[in-house]
Short mmCIF file of C-alpha atoms in Angstrom, two decimals:
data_model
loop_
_atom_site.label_atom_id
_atom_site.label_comp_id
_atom_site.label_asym_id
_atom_site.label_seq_id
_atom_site.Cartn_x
_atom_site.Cartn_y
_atom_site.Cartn_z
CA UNK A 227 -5.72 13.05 35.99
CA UNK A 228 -2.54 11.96 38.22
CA UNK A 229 -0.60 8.59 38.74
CA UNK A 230 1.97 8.18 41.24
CA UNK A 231 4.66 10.30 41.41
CA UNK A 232 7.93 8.58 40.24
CA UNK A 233 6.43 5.78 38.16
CA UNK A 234 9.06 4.51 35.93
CA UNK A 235 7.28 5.06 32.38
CA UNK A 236 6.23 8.70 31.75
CA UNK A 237 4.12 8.83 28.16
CA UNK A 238 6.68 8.56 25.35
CA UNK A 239 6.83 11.97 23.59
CA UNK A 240 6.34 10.63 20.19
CA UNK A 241 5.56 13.54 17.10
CA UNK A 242 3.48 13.21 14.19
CA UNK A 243 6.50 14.02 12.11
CA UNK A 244 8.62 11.47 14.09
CA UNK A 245 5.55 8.72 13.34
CA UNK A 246 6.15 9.51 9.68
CA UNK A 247 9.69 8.72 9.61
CA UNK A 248 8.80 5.30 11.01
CA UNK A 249 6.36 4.88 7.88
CA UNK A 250 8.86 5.90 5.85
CA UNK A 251 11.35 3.54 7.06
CA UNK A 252 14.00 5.48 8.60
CA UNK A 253 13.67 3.60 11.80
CA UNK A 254 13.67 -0.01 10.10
CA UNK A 255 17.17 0.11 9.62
CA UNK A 256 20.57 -0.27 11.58
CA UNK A 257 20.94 3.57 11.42
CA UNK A 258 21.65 5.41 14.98
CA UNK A 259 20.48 8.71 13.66
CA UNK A 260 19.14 11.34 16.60
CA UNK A 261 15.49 10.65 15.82
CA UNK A 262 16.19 6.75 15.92
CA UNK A 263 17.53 7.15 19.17
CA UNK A 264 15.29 9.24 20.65
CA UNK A 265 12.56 6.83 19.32
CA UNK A 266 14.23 3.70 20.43
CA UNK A 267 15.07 5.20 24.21
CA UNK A 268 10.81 5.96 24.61
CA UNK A 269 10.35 2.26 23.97
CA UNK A 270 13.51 0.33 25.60
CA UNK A 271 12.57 -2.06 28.47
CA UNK A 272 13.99 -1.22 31.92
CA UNK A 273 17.16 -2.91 33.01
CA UNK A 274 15.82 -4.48 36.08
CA UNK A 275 13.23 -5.24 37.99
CA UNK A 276 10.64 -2.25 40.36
CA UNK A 277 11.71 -1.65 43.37
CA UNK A 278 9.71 -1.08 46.36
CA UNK A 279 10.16 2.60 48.30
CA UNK A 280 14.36 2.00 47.40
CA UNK A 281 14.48 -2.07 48.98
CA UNK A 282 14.89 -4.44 46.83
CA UNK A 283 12.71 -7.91 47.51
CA UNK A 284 14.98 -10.90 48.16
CA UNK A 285 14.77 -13.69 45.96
CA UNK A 286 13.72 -15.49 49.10
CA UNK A 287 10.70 -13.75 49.50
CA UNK A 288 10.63 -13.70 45.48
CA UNK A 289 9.96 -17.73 45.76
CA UNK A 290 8.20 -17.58 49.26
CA UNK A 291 5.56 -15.44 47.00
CA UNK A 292 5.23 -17.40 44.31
CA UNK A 293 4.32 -20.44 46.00
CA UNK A 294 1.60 -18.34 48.17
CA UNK A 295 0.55 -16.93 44.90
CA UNK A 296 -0.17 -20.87 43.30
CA UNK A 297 -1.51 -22.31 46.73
CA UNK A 298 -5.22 -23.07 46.83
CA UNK A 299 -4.96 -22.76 51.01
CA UNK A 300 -5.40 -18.73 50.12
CA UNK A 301 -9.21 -19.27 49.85
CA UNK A 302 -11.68 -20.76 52.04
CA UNK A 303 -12.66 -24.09 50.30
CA UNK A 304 -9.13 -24.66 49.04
CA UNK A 305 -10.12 -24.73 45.45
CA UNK A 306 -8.62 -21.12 44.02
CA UNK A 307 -5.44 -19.49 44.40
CA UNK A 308 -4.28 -16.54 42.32
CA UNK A 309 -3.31 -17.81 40.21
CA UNK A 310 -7.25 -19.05 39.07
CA UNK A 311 -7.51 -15.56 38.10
CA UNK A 312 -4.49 -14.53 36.68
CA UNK A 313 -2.89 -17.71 34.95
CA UNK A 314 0.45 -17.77 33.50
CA UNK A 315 -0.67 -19.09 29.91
CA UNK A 316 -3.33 -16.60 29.88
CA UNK A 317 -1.05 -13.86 29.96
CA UNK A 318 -1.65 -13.42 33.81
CA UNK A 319 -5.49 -12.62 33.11
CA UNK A 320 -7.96 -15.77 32.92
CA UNK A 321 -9.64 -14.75 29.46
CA UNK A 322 -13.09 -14.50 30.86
CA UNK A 323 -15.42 -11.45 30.24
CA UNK A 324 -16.04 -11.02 34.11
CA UNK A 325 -13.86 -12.53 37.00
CA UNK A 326 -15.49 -15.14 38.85
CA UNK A 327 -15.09 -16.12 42.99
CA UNK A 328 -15.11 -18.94 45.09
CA UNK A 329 -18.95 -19.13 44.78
CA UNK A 330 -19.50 -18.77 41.55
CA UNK A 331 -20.33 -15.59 41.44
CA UNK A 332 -19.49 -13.31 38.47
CA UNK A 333 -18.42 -9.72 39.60
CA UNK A 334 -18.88 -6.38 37.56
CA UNK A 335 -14.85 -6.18 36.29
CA UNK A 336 -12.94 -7.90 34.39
CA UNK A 337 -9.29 -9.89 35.95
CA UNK A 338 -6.59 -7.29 34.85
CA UNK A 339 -3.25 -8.82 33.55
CA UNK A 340 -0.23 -8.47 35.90
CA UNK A 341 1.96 -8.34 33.52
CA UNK A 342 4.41 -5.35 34.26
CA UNK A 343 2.17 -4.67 37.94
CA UNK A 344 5.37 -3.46 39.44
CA UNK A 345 5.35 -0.47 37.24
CA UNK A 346 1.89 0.98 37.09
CA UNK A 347 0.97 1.94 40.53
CA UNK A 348 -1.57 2.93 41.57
CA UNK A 349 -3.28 -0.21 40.47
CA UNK A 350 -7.02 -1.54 40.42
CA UNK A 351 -9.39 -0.24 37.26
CA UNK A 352 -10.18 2.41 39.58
CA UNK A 353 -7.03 3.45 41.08
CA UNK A 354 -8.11 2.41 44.41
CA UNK A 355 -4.54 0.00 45.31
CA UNK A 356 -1.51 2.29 46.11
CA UNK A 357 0.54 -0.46 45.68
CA UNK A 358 1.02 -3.80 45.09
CA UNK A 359 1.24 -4.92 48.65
CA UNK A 360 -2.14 -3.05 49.68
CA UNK A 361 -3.84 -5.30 47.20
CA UNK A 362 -3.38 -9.03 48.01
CA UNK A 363 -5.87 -9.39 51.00
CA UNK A 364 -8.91 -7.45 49.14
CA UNK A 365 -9.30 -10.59 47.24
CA UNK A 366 -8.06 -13.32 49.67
CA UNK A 367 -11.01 -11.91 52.02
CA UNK A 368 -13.66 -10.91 49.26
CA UNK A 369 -16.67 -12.45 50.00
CA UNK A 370 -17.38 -12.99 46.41
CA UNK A 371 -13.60 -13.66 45.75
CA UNK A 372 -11.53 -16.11 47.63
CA UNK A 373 -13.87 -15.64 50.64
CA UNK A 374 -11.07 -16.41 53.66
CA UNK A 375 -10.68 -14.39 56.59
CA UNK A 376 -7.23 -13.12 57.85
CA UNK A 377 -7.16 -14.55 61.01
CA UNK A 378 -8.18 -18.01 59.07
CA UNK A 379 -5.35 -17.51 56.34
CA UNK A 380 -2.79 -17.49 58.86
CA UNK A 381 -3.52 -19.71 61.45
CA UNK A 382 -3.59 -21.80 58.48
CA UNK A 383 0.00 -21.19 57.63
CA UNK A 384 0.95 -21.22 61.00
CA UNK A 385 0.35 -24.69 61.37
CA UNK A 386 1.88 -25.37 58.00
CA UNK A 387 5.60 -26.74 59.26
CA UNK A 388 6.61 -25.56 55.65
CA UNK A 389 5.50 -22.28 55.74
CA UNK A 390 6.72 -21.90 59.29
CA UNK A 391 10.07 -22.32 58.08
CA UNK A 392 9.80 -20.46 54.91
CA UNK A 393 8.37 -17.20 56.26
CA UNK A 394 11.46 -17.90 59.52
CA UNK A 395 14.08 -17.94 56.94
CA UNK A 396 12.97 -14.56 54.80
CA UNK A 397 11.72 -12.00 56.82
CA UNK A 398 13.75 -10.76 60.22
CA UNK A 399 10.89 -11.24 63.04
CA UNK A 400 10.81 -14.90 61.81
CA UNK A 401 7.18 -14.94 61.98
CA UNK A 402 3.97 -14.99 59.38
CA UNK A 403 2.34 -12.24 59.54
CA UNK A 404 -0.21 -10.03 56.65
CA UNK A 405 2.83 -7.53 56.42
CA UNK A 406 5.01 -10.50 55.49
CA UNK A 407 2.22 -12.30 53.04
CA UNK A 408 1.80 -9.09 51.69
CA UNK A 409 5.53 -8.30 50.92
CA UNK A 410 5.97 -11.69 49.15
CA UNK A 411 2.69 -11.90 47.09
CA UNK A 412 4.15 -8.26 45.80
CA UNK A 413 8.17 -9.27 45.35
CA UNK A 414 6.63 -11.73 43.56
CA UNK A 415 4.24 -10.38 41.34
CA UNK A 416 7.21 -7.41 40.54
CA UNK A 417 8.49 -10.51 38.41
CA UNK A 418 6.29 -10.58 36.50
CA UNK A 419 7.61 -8.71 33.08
CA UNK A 420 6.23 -9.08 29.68
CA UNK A 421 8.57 -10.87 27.39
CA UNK A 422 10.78 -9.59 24.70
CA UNK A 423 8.33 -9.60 21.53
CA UNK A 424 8.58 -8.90 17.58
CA UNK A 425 8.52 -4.97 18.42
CA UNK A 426 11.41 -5.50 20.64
CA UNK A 427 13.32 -7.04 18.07
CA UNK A 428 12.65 -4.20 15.64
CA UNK A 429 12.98 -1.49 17.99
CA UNK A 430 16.78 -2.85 18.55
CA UNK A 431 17.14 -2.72 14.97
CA UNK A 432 16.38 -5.69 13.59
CA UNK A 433 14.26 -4.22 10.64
CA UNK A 434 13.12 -7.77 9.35
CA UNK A 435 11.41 -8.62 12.97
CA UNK A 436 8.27 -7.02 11.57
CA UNK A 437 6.31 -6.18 8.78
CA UNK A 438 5.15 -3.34 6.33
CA UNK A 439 2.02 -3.47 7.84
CA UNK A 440 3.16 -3.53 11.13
CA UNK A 441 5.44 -0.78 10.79
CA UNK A 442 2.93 1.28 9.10
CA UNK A 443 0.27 0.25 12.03
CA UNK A 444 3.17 1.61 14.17
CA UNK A 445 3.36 4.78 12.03
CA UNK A 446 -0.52 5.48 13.15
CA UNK A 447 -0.24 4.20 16.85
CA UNK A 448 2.07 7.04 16.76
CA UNK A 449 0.51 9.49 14.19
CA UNK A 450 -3.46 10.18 13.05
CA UNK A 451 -5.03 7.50 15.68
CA UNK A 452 -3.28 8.84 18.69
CA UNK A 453 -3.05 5.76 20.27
CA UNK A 454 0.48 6.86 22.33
CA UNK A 455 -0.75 9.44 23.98
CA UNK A 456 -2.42 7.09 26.59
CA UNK A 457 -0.21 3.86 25.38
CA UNK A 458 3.15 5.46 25.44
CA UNK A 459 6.54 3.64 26.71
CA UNK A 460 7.69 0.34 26.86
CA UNK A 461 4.37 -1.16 28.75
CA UNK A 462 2.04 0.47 26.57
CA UNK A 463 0.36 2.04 29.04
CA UNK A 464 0.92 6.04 30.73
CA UNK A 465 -0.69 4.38 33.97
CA UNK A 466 -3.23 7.00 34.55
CA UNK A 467 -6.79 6.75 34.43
CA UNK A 468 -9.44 7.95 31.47
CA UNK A 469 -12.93 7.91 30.22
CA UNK A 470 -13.11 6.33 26.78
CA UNK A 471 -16.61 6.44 26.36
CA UNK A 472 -17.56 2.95 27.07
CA UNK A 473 -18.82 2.83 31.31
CA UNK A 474 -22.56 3.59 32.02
CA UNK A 475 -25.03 3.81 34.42
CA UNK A 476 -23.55 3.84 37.76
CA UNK A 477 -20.24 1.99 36.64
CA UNK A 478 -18.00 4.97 37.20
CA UNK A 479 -14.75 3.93 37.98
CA UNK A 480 -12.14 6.20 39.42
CA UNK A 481 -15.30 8.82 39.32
CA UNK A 482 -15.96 7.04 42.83
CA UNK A 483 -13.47 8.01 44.52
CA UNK A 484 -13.35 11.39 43.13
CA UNK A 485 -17.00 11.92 43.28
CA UNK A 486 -16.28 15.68 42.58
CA UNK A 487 -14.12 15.78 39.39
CA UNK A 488 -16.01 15.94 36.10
CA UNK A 489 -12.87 14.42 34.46
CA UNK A 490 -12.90 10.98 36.57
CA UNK A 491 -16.52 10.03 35.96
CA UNK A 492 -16.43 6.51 34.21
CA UNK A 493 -12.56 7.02 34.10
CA UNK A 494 -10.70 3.21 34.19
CA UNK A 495 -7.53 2.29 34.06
CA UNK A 496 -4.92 2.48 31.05
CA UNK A 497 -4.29 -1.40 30.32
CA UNK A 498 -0.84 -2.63 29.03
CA UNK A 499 -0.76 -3.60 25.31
CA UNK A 500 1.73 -5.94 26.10
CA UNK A 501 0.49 -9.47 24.69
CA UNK A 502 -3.27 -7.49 23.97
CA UNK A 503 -3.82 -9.84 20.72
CA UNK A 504 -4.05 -12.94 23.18
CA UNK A 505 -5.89 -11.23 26.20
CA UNK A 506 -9.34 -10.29 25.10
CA UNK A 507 -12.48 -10.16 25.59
CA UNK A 508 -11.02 -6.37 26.10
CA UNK A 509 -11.98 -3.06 28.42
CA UNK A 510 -12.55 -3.03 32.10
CA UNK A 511 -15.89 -4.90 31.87
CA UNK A 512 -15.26 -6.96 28.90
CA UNK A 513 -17.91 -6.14 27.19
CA UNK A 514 -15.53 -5.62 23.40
CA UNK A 515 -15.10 -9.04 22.18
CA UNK A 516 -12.05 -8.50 20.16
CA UNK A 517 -9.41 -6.42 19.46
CA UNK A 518 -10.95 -5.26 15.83
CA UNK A 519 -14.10 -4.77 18.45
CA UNK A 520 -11.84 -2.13 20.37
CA UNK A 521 -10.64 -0.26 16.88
CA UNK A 522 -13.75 0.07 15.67
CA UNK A 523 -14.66 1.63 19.41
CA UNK A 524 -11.85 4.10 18.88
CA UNK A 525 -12.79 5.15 15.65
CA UNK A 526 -16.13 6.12 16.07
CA UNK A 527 -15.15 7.57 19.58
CA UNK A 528 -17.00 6.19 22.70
CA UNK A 529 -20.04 7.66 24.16
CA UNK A 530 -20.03 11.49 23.93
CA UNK A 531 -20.36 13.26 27.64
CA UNK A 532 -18.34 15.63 29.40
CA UNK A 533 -16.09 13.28 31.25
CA UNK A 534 -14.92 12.25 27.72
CA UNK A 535 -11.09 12.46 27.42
CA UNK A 536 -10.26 15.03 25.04
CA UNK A 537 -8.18 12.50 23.67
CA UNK A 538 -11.17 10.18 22.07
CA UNK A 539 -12.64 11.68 19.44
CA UNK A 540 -13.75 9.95 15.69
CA UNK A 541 -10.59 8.51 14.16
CA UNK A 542 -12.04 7.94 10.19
CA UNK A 543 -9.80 5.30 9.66
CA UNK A 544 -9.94 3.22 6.94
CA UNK A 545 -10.44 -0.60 6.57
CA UNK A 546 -6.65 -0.67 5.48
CA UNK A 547 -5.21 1.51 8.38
CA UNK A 548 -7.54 -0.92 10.93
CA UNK A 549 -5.88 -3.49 9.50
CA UNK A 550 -2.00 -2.10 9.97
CA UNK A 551 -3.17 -1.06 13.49
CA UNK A 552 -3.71 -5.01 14.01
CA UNK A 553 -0.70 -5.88 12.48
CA UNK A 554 1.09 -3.62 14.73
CA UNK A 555 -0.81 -4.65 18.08
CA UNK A 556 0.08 -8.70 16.84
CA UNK A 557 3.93 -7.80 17.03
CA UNK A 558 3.72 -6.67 20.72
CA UNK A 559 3.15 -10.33 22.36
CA UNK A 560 6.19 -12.04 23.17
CA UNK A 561 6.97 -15.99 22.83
CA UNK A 562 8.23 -16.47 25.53
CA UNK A 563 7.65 -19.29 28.14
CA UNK A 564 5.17 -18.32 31.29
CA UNK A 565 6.57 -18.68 34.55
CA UNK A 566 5.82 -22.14 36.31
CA UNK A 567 3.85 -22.90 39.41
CA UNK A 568 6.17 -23.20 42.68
CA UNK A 569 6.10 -26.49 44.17
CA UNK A 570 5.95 -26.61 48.06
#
């Protein structure tokens, strides 16, 4: 299993013995020893924003995206934008168990969050997206999704005198084009970061920002339940693609595309954790109601078949060390206030 060469997290390279230290509380306090640094540098937060093949996006077509992203004129009847499916207070998901379209009608998968998009190329549940750009006009032109043609979305901009001057004054050929729509739907949805949460605070070395149970929940995430070895780095997520034992039937995932490798059968996408306690119902189909749902998944190990990741097996965890693991999972969403809707 690959991801895309150069992605900015890489699976932090957390021991067993190292996840005992953090039980033992060596890492709750202001002390900069070596394995407190190495700990804290796995988890720290990058220091700006993905950037597209070395170009940075302008902050003009930053805001040109983000009022495409909000604007209803994206889909045929003028009733859903983006940002239907992937709402700011719901943690950029819509906290449904299926995504729904412009009919009404519910498809297979679940609306992935975008927080931290810009990071975790290539994107989709299956892999399919390269990047964020190649995504936006799958779903403007779905059929069962926003349900507008190309040729419709931009003669409809085109005779938008707003638009017209917005798309003039960011991109050099002055006109609106899919490249340009493209570019500022992604520069957009690059800004979209995860807020600085509980763990944050501890990891800096505030040792009050959390609690025993958190830090001991930490102390497993790290230790006998494994859970960093596909939910390493600051995102909570290594970006690549696994079989956890939960697809069936003919809902395969990346095992589409590579029809040939055992290993990819029913393999989806690694998630974020980032805000996870307020983004269920959970897995690529949302068929695990809650979050204790997905534990209890974990511990008894998914469905048993040879595209299993080596990595899920029976945890035997007890009721208490379910419970730190919760405790742990809570401190990862941030307060923070969601981004706003652009106005026109």
């Amino acid at each position: 299993m690959t991801r895309k060469a150069g992605s900015a997290f890489g699976k932090a390279a957390l021991t067993v013995s190292v996840a005992a230290a953090v039980g033992s509380g060596l890492f709750a306090t202001r002390g900069m020893t070596d394995d407190a640094t190495a700990w804290r540098s796995a988890f720290a937060r990058p220091s700006a924003l993905a950037v597209p093949d070395g170009i940075p996006d302008t902050e003009a077509q930053v805001e040109l995206g983000r009022t495409l992203f909000f604007d209803p004129v994206l889909s045929r009847s003028r009733s859903i934008s983006c940002a239907t499916c992937h709402e700011p207070s719901r943690h950029w998901g819509d906290g449904r168990m299926r995504s729904i379209g412009e009919p009404g009608i519910e498809l297979k998968l679940r609306t992935p969050t975008l927080l931290n998009v810009g990071w975790i190329a290539p994107l989709g549940w299956d892999g399919k997206f390269p990047d964020l750009e190649s995504v936006a006009f799958t779903p403007i032109t779905g059929p069962n999704l926003m349900n507008l043609s190309e040729e419709e979305l931009i003669a409809r901009l085109r005779a938008d005198p707003d638009y017209v001057a917005a798309f003039a004054a960011t991109f050099e050929d002055r006109e609106i084009t899919r490249g340009g729509i493209e570019r500022a739907l992604a520069a957009f949805q690059r800004t979209i970061v995860s807020g600085s949460a509980p763990f944050d605070r501890w990891r800096d070395g505030d040792a009050s920002a959390i609690g025993a149970s958190a830090k001991a929940g930490f102390a497993l995430f790290n230790g006998k339940a494994g859970c960093h070895e596909c939910h390493g780095g600051w995102a909570f997520t290594d970006g690549s693609f696994h079989d956890i034992g939960v697809g069936r039937d003919d809902d395969i995932g990346r095992g589409r595309l590579f029809p040939t490798s055992k290993s990819l059968q029913y393999a989806f996408k690694t998630p974020t954790l980032r805000d996870v306690a307020q983004r269920g119902p959970y897995m690529h189909d949302g068929s695990v109601a809650t979050l204790r749902d997905v534990i209890d998944l974990y511990d008894r190990g998914g469905i048993e078949r040879p595209s299993r990741s080596p990595k899920i097996r029976p945890l035997h965890l007890s009721e208490t060390e379910k419970a730190d693991l919760l405790a742990f999972l809570d401190t990862l969403t941030a307060a923070e206030p969601k981004q706003k809707a652009a106005s026109k």
